[in-house]
Amino acid sequence: MSATARKSAPLPDDIRAMKGGTPIVSLTAYTTPMAQLMDAHCDFVLVGDSVGMVLHGMQNTLAVTMEMMIMHGQAVARGLKSAMLVVDMPFGSYEESPAQAFRNASRMMAETGCAAVKLEGGVHMAETIAFLVARGVPVMAHIGLTPQSINTLGGYKVQGRDAGAGQVLRDARAVADAGAFSVVLEKLPASLSDEITEEIAIPTIGIGASAGCDGQVLVHYDMLGLFTAFKPKFVKRYANLGEDAEKAIAAYAEEVRARAFPAEEHMFADKAPEK
Ligand code: KIV
């Protein structure tokens, strides 16, 4: 299914049905103008909790709140017509119990209009995923490197190498069996990502995983060169907007100091020009 040919946004079941077909396209978005630019090109747009790092200057995603996710979710929703909206559940909003997860996920859906939520975790979140799905909350799972657990994973390392592969496979099976409609695979060896993609019945969405995944997602600040504090190996920069923006800001500052801006055409005369 091509996003450009579509009139209305797909539902989670439509995304599930894309398993094994044309790769699913996704990017993160946090604001209305960016969502508008992505709408015709993406199957779904994710309001990731990466917003804390790339937009709010946080060191990691742990301090991101429900209020932040709802505010950015609403902004992105205003920019979308034909792509599906998925919003991340922030750290601490779903792990305590299935009931806590339902309370916050249903609020997220009601206040942002998102079609699904994403949450991190495999086997240990399976019960919660099943609880949410049974109550009308479509869930996108997220396994492999789960940034909300960096303090227990020991940093942003590649997951699932050697002995770790078995656990990641168990996580993938568990979230699929629990009823997730798709799963993000982050920072895994390509061969393990391919094995998971072949084995489970739901689409895999790779980020630092494999070209063989059923779809791909990137943080748009990374792929547009707007977030330059560091560049993970799995990011391809399709533009250098950060550099361009800095050049433009420097030119503006120089022109203001030289009184070259504003020029005649940017200023108003005493009288309106005669017709
Ligand atoms: O928060 C985020 O942007 C994400 C993507 C990297 C998948 O979870």
mmCIF file of C-alpha atoms and ligand atoms in Angstrom:
data_model
loop_
_atom_site.group_PDB
_atom_site.id
_atom_site.type_symbol
_atom_site.label_atom_id
_atom_site.label_comp_id
_atom_site.label_asym_id
_atom_site.label_seq_id
_atom_site.Cartn_x
_atom_site.Cartn_y
_atom_site.Cartn_z
ATOM 1 C CA MET A 1 0.000 0.000 0.000
ATOM 2 C CA SER A 2 1.448 3.372 -0.924
ATOM 3 C CA ALA A 3 0.878 6.170 1.545
ATOM 4 C CA THR A 4 0.500 8.667 -1.304
ATOM 5 C CA ALA A 5 -2.387 6.687 -2.847
ATOM 6 C CA ARG A 6 -4.324 6.450 0.410
ATOM 7 C CA LYS A 7 -7.227 8.748 1.360
ATOM 8 C CA SER A 8 -7.636 7.905 5.046
ATOM 9 C CA ALA A 9 -5.177 6.717 7.656
ATOM 10 C CA PRO A 10 -4.628 2.984 8.041
ATOM 11 C CA LEU A 11 -5.700 1.186 11.193
ATOM 12 C CA PRO A 12 -3.409 -1.079 13.207
ATOM 13 C CA ASP A 13 -4.931 -4.111 11.414
ATOM 14 C CA ASP A 14 -3.989 -2.577 8.034
ATOM 15 C CA ILE A 15 -0.410 -2.218 9.249
ATOM 16 C CA ARG A 16 -0.489 -5.831 10.483
ATOM 17 C CA ALA A 17 -1.684 -6.904 7.010
ATOM 18 C CA MET A 18 1.407 -5.297 5.440
ATOM 19 C CA LYS A 19 3.566 -8.138 6.849
ATOM 20 C CA GLY A 20 5.839 -9.482 4.116
ATOM 21 C CA GLY A 21 4.763 -6.886 1.526
ATOM 22 C CA THR A 22 6.105 -3.481 0.519
ATOM 23 C CA PRO A 23 8.138 -2.270 3.496
ATOM 24 C CA ILE A 24 6.237 -0.143 6.022
ATOM 25 C CA VAL A 25 7.585 3.434 6.219
ATOM 26 C CA SER A 26 7.690 5.372 9.458
ATOM 27 C CA LEU A 27 9.407 8.354 11.055
ATOM 28 C CA THR A 28 9.100 10.010 14.425
ATOM 29 C CA ALA A 29 7.426 13.426 14.609
ATOM 30 C CA TYR A 30 6.842 15.827 17.479
ATOM 31 C CA THR A 31 5.330 18.921 15.840
ATOM 32 C CA THR A 32 2.531 19.800 13.412
ATOM 33 C CA PRO A 33 4.702 21.163 10.550
ATOM 34 C CA MET A 34 6.933 18.071 10.477
ATOM 35 C CA ALA A 35 3.906 15.773 10.655
ATOM 36 C CA GLN A 36 2.448 17.621 7.647
ATOM 37 C CA LEU A 37 5.664 17.028 5.678
ATOM 38 C CA MET A 38 5.648 13.299 6.510
ATOM 39 C CA ASP A 39 1.948 12.589 6.137
ATOM 40 C CA ALA A 40 1.923 11.627 2.453
ATOM 41 C CA HIS A 41 5.083 9.544 2.694
ATOM 42 C CA CYS A 42 4.681 7.481 5.858
ATOM 43 C CA ASP A 43 2.343 4.608 6.708
ATOM 44 C CA PHE A 44 2.520 5.573 10.363
ATOM 45 C CA VAL A 45 4.104 8.420 12.276
ATOM 46 C CA LEU A 46 5.432 7.773 15.765
ATOM 47 C CA VAL A 47 5.514 10.375 18.511
ATOM 48 C CA GLY A 48 8.529 8.791 20.172
ATOM 49 C CA ASP A 49 9.697 9.579 23.672
ATOM 50 C CA SER A 50 12.978 10.442 21.904
ATOM 51 C CA VAL A 51 11.277 13.876 21.937
ATOM 52 C CA GLY A 52 12.809 14.326 25.398
ATOM 53 C CA MET A 53 16.326 14.090 24.007
ATOM 54 C CA VAL A 54 16.066 15.704 20.588
ATOM 55 C CA LEU A 55 13.647 18.527 21.353
ATOM 56 C CA HIS A 56 13.921 19.122 25.101
ATOM 57 C CA GLY A 57 17.661 18.507 25.595
ATOM 58 C CA MET A 58 17.253 15.684 28.127
ATOM 59 C CA GLN A 59 20.108 13.199 28.629
ATOM 60 C CA ASN A 60 17.830 10.190 28.087
ATOM 61 C CA THR A 61 14.110 9.390 27.791
ATOM 62 C CA LEU A 62 13.462 8.581 31.454
ATOM 63 C CA ALA A 63 12.087 11.970 32.518
ATOM 64 C CA VAL A 64 9.580 12.254 29.677
ATOM 65 C CA THR A 65 6.042 12.607 31.076
ATOM 66 C CA MET A 66 2.502 11.715 30.004
ATOM 67 C CA GLU A 67 1.786 15.449 29.671
ATOM 68 C CA MET A 68 4.701 15.903 27.231
ATOM 69 C CA MET A 69 3.624 12.911 25.146
ATOM 70 C CA ILE A 70 0.018 14.097 25.055
ATOM 71 C CA MET A 71 1.007 17.637 24.049
ATOM 72 C CA HIS A 72 3.287 16.428 21.227
ATOM 73 C CA GLY A 73 0.745 13.737 20.275
ATOM 74 C CA GLN A 74 -1.929 16.402 19.829
ATOM 75 C CA ALA A 75 0.427 18.582 17.780
ATOM 76 C CA VAL A 76 1.302 15.695 15.442
ATOM 77 C CA ALA A 77 -2.337 14.607 15.154
ATOM 78 C CA ARG A 78 -3.161 18.089 13.768
ATOM 79 C CA GLY A 79 -0.680 17.503 10.935
ATOM 80 C CA LEU A 80 -1.809 14.034 9.821
ATOM 81 C CA LYS A 81 -4.489 13.041 7.338
ATOM 82 C CA SER A 82 -3.332 9.810 5.728
ATOM 83 C CA ALA A 83 -0.706 8.336 8.047
ATOM 84 C CA MET A 84 -1.582 6.439 11.225
ATOM 85 C CA LEU A 85 -0.586 8.026 14.534
ATOM 86 C CA VAL A 86 1.209 5.964 17.208
ATOM 87 C CA VAL A 87 2.297 7.533 20.503
ATOM 88 C CA ASP A 88 4.933 6.188 22.910
ATOM 89 C CA MET A 89 3.977 5.437 26.496
ATOM 90 C CA PRO A 90 6.590 7.186 28.646
ATOM 91 C CA PHE A 91 8.693 5.481 31.335
ATOM 92 C CA GLY A 92 6.705 4.857 34.510
ATOM 93 C CA SER A 93 3.278 5.150 32.868
ATOM 94 C CA TYR A 94 2.617 1.427 32.190
ATOM 95 C CA GLU A 95 5.095 -0.912 33.929
ATOM 96 C CA GLU A 96 3.466 -1.069 37.368
ATOM 97 C CA SER A 97 0.393 -3.099 36.415
ATOM 98 C CA PRO A 98 -1.924 -3.815 33.487
ATOM 99 C CA ALA A 99 -4.517 -1.551 35.164
ATOM 100 C CA GLN A 100 -2.049 1.377 35.319
ATOM 101 C CA ALA A 101 -1.144 0.759 31.670
ATOM 102 C CA PHE A 102 -4.819 0.762 30.633
ATOM 103 C CA ARG A 103 -5.565 3.947 32.576
ATOM 104 C CA ASN A 104 -2.721 5.840 30.896
ATOM 105 C CA ALA A 105 -3.007 4.259 27.431
ATOM 106 C CA SER A 106 -6.743 4.969 27.237
ATOM 107 C CA ARG A 107 -6.048 8.574 28.294
ATOM 108 C CA MET A 108 -3.369 8.800 25.590
ATOM 109 C CA MET A 109 -5.827 7.572 22.945
ATOM 110 C CA ALA A 110 -8.657 9.825 24.137
ATOM 111 C CA GLU A 111 -6.543 12.994 24.371
ATOM 112 C CA THR A 112 -4.398 12.596 21.236
ATOM 113 C CA GLY A 113 -6.648 10.571 18.945
ATOM 114 C CA CYS A 114 -3.798 8.116 18.311
ATOM 115 C CA ALA A 115 -4.717 4.749 16.792
ATOM 116 C CA ALA A 116 -2.218 2.822 18.919
ATOM 117 C CA VAL A 117 0.359 3.169 21.658
ATOM 118 C CA LYS A 118 3.896 1.805 21.729
ATOM 119 C CA LEU A 119 5.503 0.392 24.846
ATOM 120 C CA GLU A 120 8.883 -1.142 25.565
ATOM 121 C CA GLY A 121 9.467 -4.682 26.788
ATOM 122 C CA GLY A 122 9.101 -8.327 25.780
ATOM 123 C CA VAL A 123 8.193 -11.342 27.911
ATOM 124 C CA HIS A 124 7.697 -9.245 31.058
ATOM 125 C CA MET A 125 5.213 -6.917 29.296
ATOM 126 C CA ALA A 126 3.226 -9.676 27.548
ATOM 127 C CA GLU A 127 0.499 -9.801 30.201
ATOM 128 C CA THR A 128 0.047 -6.017 29.961
ATOM 129 C CA ILE A 129 -0.078 -6.099 26.157
ATOM 130 C CA ALA A 130 -2.784 -8.802 26.237
ATOM 131 C CA PHE A 131 -4.733 -6.795 28.851
ATOM 132 C CA LEU A 132 -4.627 -3.620 26.719
ATOM 133 C CA VAL A 133 -5.485 -5.344 23.440
ATOM 134 C CA ALA A 134 -8.460 -7.117 25.035
ATOM 135 C CA ARG A 135 -9.755 -3.699 26.123
ATOM 136 C CA GLY A 136 -9.454 -1.928 22.774
ATOM 137 C CA VAL A 137 -5.933 -0.481 22.936
ATOM 138 C CA PRO A 138 -3.831 -1.561 19.928
ATOM 139 C CA VAL A 139 -0.203 -2.025 20.972
ATOM 140 C CA MET A 140 3.028 -1.715 19.042
ATOM 141 C CA ALA A 141 5.726 -3.498 21.050
ATOM 142 C CA HIS A 142 9.405 -2.475 21.194
ATOM 143 C CA ILE A 143 12.181 -4.985 21.967
ATOM 144 C CA GLY A 144 15.959 -5.290 21.631
ATOM 145 C CA LEU A 145 17.500 -2.027 22.810
ATOM 146 C CA THR A 146 14.752 -0.445 24.895
ATOM 147 C CA PRO A 147 16.063 3.030 25.816
ATOM 148 C CA GLN A 148 13.832 3.333 28.895
ATOM 149 C CA SER A 149 15.919 0.468 30.393
ATOM 150 C CA ILE A 150 19.398 1.848 29.641
ATOM 151 C CA ASN A 151 20.314 1.732 33.302
ATOM 152 C CA THR A 152 19.702 -2.019 33.472
ATOM 153 C CA LEU A 153 20.921 -2.776 29.933
ATOM 154 C CA GLY A 154 24.244 -1.056 30.612
ATOM 155 C CA GLY A 155 23.898 1.711 28.015
ATOM 156 C CA TYR A 156 22.941 1.857 24.337
ATOM 157 C CA LYS A 157 24.669 -1.417 23.335
ATOM 158 C CA VAL A 158 23.662 -3.740 20.496
ATOM 159 C CA GLN A 159 21.376 -6.348 22.057
ATOM 160 C CA GLY A 160 20.868 -10.038 21.223
ATOM 161 C CA ARG A 161 24.448 -10.991 20.449
ATOM 162 C CA ASP A 162 25.618 -14.495 21.429
ATOM 163 C CA ALA A 163 23.748 -15.764 24.501
ATOM 164 C CA GLY A 164 21.397 -12.748 24.387
ATOM 165 C CA ALA A 165 19.770 -13.918 21.149
ATOM 166 C CA GLY A 166 17.520 -16.476 22.871
ATOM 167 C CA GLN A 167 15.988 -13.869 25.170
ATOM 168 C CA VAL A 168 15.253 -11.494 22.283
ATOM 169 C CA LEU A 169 13.591 -14.344 20.356
ATOM 170 C CA ARG A 170 11.476 -15.172 23.409
ATOM 171 C CA ASP A 171 10.541 -11.485 23.686
ATOM 172 C CA ALA A 172 9.481 -11.360 20.030
ATOM 173 C CA ARG A 173 7.328 -14.487 20.342
ATOM 174 C CA ALA A 174 5.785 -13.235 23.605
ATOM 175 C CA VAL A 175 4.669 -9.832 22.268
ATOM 176 C CA ALA A 176 3.298 -11.397 19.074
ATOM 177 C CA ASP A 177 1.387 -14.054 21.056
ATOM 178 C CA ALA A 178 0.078 -11.359 23.422
ATOM 179 C CA GLY A 179 -1.623 -9.582 20.513
ATOM 180 C CA ALA A 180 0.713 -6.686 19.585
ATOM 181 C CA PHE A 181 -0.021 -5.682 15.979
ATOM 182 C CA SER A 182 3.643 -4.955 15.217
ATOM 183 C CA VAL A 183 6.982 -4.763 16.986
ATOM 184 C CA VAL A 184 9.911 -2.361 16.790
ATOM 185 C CA LEU A 185 13.286 -4.137 16.743
ATOM 186 C CA GLU A 186 15.996 -1.735 17.920
ATOM 187 C CA LYS A 187 19.749 -2.255 17.623
ATOM 188 C CA LEU A 188 19.891 -6.002 16.990
ATOM 189 C CA PRO A 189 22.199 -8.037 14.750
ATOM 190 C CA ALA A 190 20.763 -8.212 11.223
ATOM 191 C CA SER A 191 20.687 -12.043 11.202
ATOM 192 C CA LEU A 192 18.657 -12.172 14.442
ATOM 193 C CA SER A 193 16.286 -9.485 13.105
ATOM 194 C CA ASP A 194 15.762 -11.566 9.955
ATOM 195 C CA GLU A 195 15.122 -14.706 12.020
ATOM 196 C CA ILE A 196 12.486 -12.869 14.101
ATOM 197 C CA THR A 197 10.884 -11.363 10.985
ATOM 198 C CA GLU A 198 10.582 -14.821 9.438
ATOM 199 C CA GLU A 199 9.262 -16.455 12.569
ATOM 200 C CA ILE A 200 6.600 -14.136 13.966
ATOM 201 C CA ALA A 201 3.304 -13.339 12.270
ATOM 202 C CA ILE A 202 3.309 -9.573 12.939
ATOM 203 C CA PRO A 203 5.358 -6.911 11.102
ATOM 204 C CA THR A 204 8.788 -6.045 12.458
ATOM 205 C CA ILE A 205 9.785 -2.384 12.256
ATOM 206 C CA GLY A 206 13.561 -2.027 12.288
ATOM 207 C CA ILE A 207 15.758 0.727 13.681
ATOM 208 C CA GLY A 208 19.340 -0.470 13.642
ATOM 209 C CA ALA A 209 18.041 -3.960 12.773
ATOM 210 C CA SER A 210 17.894 -5.241 9.161
ATOM 211 C CA ALA A 211 16.756 -4.316 5.645
ATOM 212 C CA GLY A 212 14.807 -7.581 5.843
ATOM 213 C CA CYS A 213 12.423 -6.174 8.477
ATOM 214 C CA ASP A 214 8.830 -5.570 7.400
ATOM 215 C CA GLY A 215 9.345 -1.825 7.849
ATOM 216 C CA GLN A 216 11.756 0.854 9.064
ATOM 217 C CA VAL A 217 11.569 3.788 11.444
ATOM 218 C CA LEU A 218 14.067 6.595 12.095
ATOM 219 C CA VAL A 219 14.111 9.608 14.375
ATOM 220 C CA HIS A 220 13.599 12.481 11.921
ATOM 221 C CA TYR A 221 15.975 14.775 13.791
ATOM 222 C CA ASP A 222 18.713 12.177 13.112
ATOM 223 C CA MET A 223 17.953 11.592 9.422
ATOM 224 C CA LEU A 224 17.579 15.317 8.681
ATOM 225 C CA GLY A 225 20.801 16.241 10.503
ATOM 226 C CA LEU A 226 18.965 18.359 13.080
ATOM 227 C CA PHE A 227 20.243 16.369 16.076
ATOM 228 C CA THR A 228 24.006 16.233 15.864
ATOM 229 C CA ALA A 229 25.127 15.572 19.458
ATOM 230 C CA PHE A 230 25.976 12.023 18.267
ATOM 231 C CA LYS A 231 25.130 9.848 15.254
ATOM 232 C CA PRO A 232 24.323 6.184 15.813
ATOM 233 C CA LYS A 233 25.772 3.825 13.136
ATOM 234 C CA PHE A 234 22.253 2.885 12.011
ATOM 235 C CA VAL A 235 21.323 6.462 11.089
ATOM 236 C CA LYS A 236 21.623 7.632 7.498
ATOM 237 C CA ARG A 237 21.645 11.421 7.152
ATOM 238 C CA TYR A 238 19.435 12.353 4.218
ATOM 239 C CA ALA A 239 19.985 16.092 4.790
ATOM 240 C CA ASN A 240 22.058 18.452 6.909
ATOM 241 C CA LEU A 241 19.354 20.867 8.004
ATOM 242 C CA GLY A 242 21.163 21.685 11.246
ATOM 243 C CA GLU A 243 24.184 22.998 9.316
ATOM 244 C CA ASP A 244 21.948 24.932 6.910
ATOM 245 C CA ALA A 245 20.009 26.453 9.813
ATOM 246 C CA GLU A 246 23.204 27.566 11.531
ATOM 247 C CA LYS A 247 24.495 29.185 8.322
ATOM 248 C CA ALA A 248 21.184 31.045 7.941
ATOM 249 C CA ILE A 249 21.263 32.229 11.578
ATOM 250 C CA ALA A 250 24.870 33.442 11.187
ATOM 251 C CA ALA A 251 23.952 35.344 7.992
ATOM 252 C CA TYR A 252 20.988 36.979 9.755
ATOM 253 C CA ALA A 253 23.155 38.002 12.745
ATOM 254 C CA GLU A 254 25.781 39.507 10.425
ATOM 255 C CA GLU A 255 23.171 41.458 8.436
ATOM 256 C CA VAL A 256 21.474 42.813 11.584
ATOM 257 C CA ARG A 257 24.830 44.004 12.963
ATOM 258 C CA ALA A 258 25.690 45.599 9.586
ATOM 259 C CA ARG A 259 22.191 47.216 9.356
ATOM 260 C CA ALA A 260 21.746 45.297 6.063
ATOM 261 C CA PHE A 261 18.544 43.743 7.402
ATOM 262 C CA PRO A 262 15.790 44.808 7.284
ATOM 263 C CA ALA A 263 16.174 46.197 3.758
ATOM 264 C CA GLU A 264 13.801 48.613 2.018
ATOM 265 C CA GLU A 265 11.467 45.811 0.902
ATOM 266 C CA HIS A 266 10.964 44.614 4.473
ATOM 267 C CA MET A 267 9.908 48.011 5.835
ATOM 268 C CA PHE A 268 6.660 50.011 5.604
ATOM 269 C CA ALA A 269 6.275 53.477 4.028
ATOM 270 C CA ASP A 270 4.273 56.272 5.725
ATOM 271 C CA LYS A 271 1.560 55.971 3.106
ATOM 272 C CA ALA A 272 0.103 52.877 1.427
ATOM 273 C CA PRO A 273 1.384 52.611 -2.192
ATOM 274 C CA GLU A 274 -1.041 54.132 -4.761
ATOM 275 C CA LYS A 275 -2.981 51.653 -6.902
HETATM 276 O O1 KIV B 1 11.323 7.177 20.925
HETATM 277 C C1 KIV B 1 11.517 6.874 19.736
HETATM 278 O O2 KIV B 1 11.765 7.738 18.884
HETATM 279 C C2 KIV B 1 11.447 5.466 19.377
HETATM 280 C C3 KIV B 1 11.963 5.085 18.038
HETATM 281 C C4 KIV B 1 13.422 5.203 18.023
HETATM 282 C C5 KIV B 1 11.502 3.741 17.627
HETATM 283 O O3 KIV B 1 11.026 4.669 20.160
#
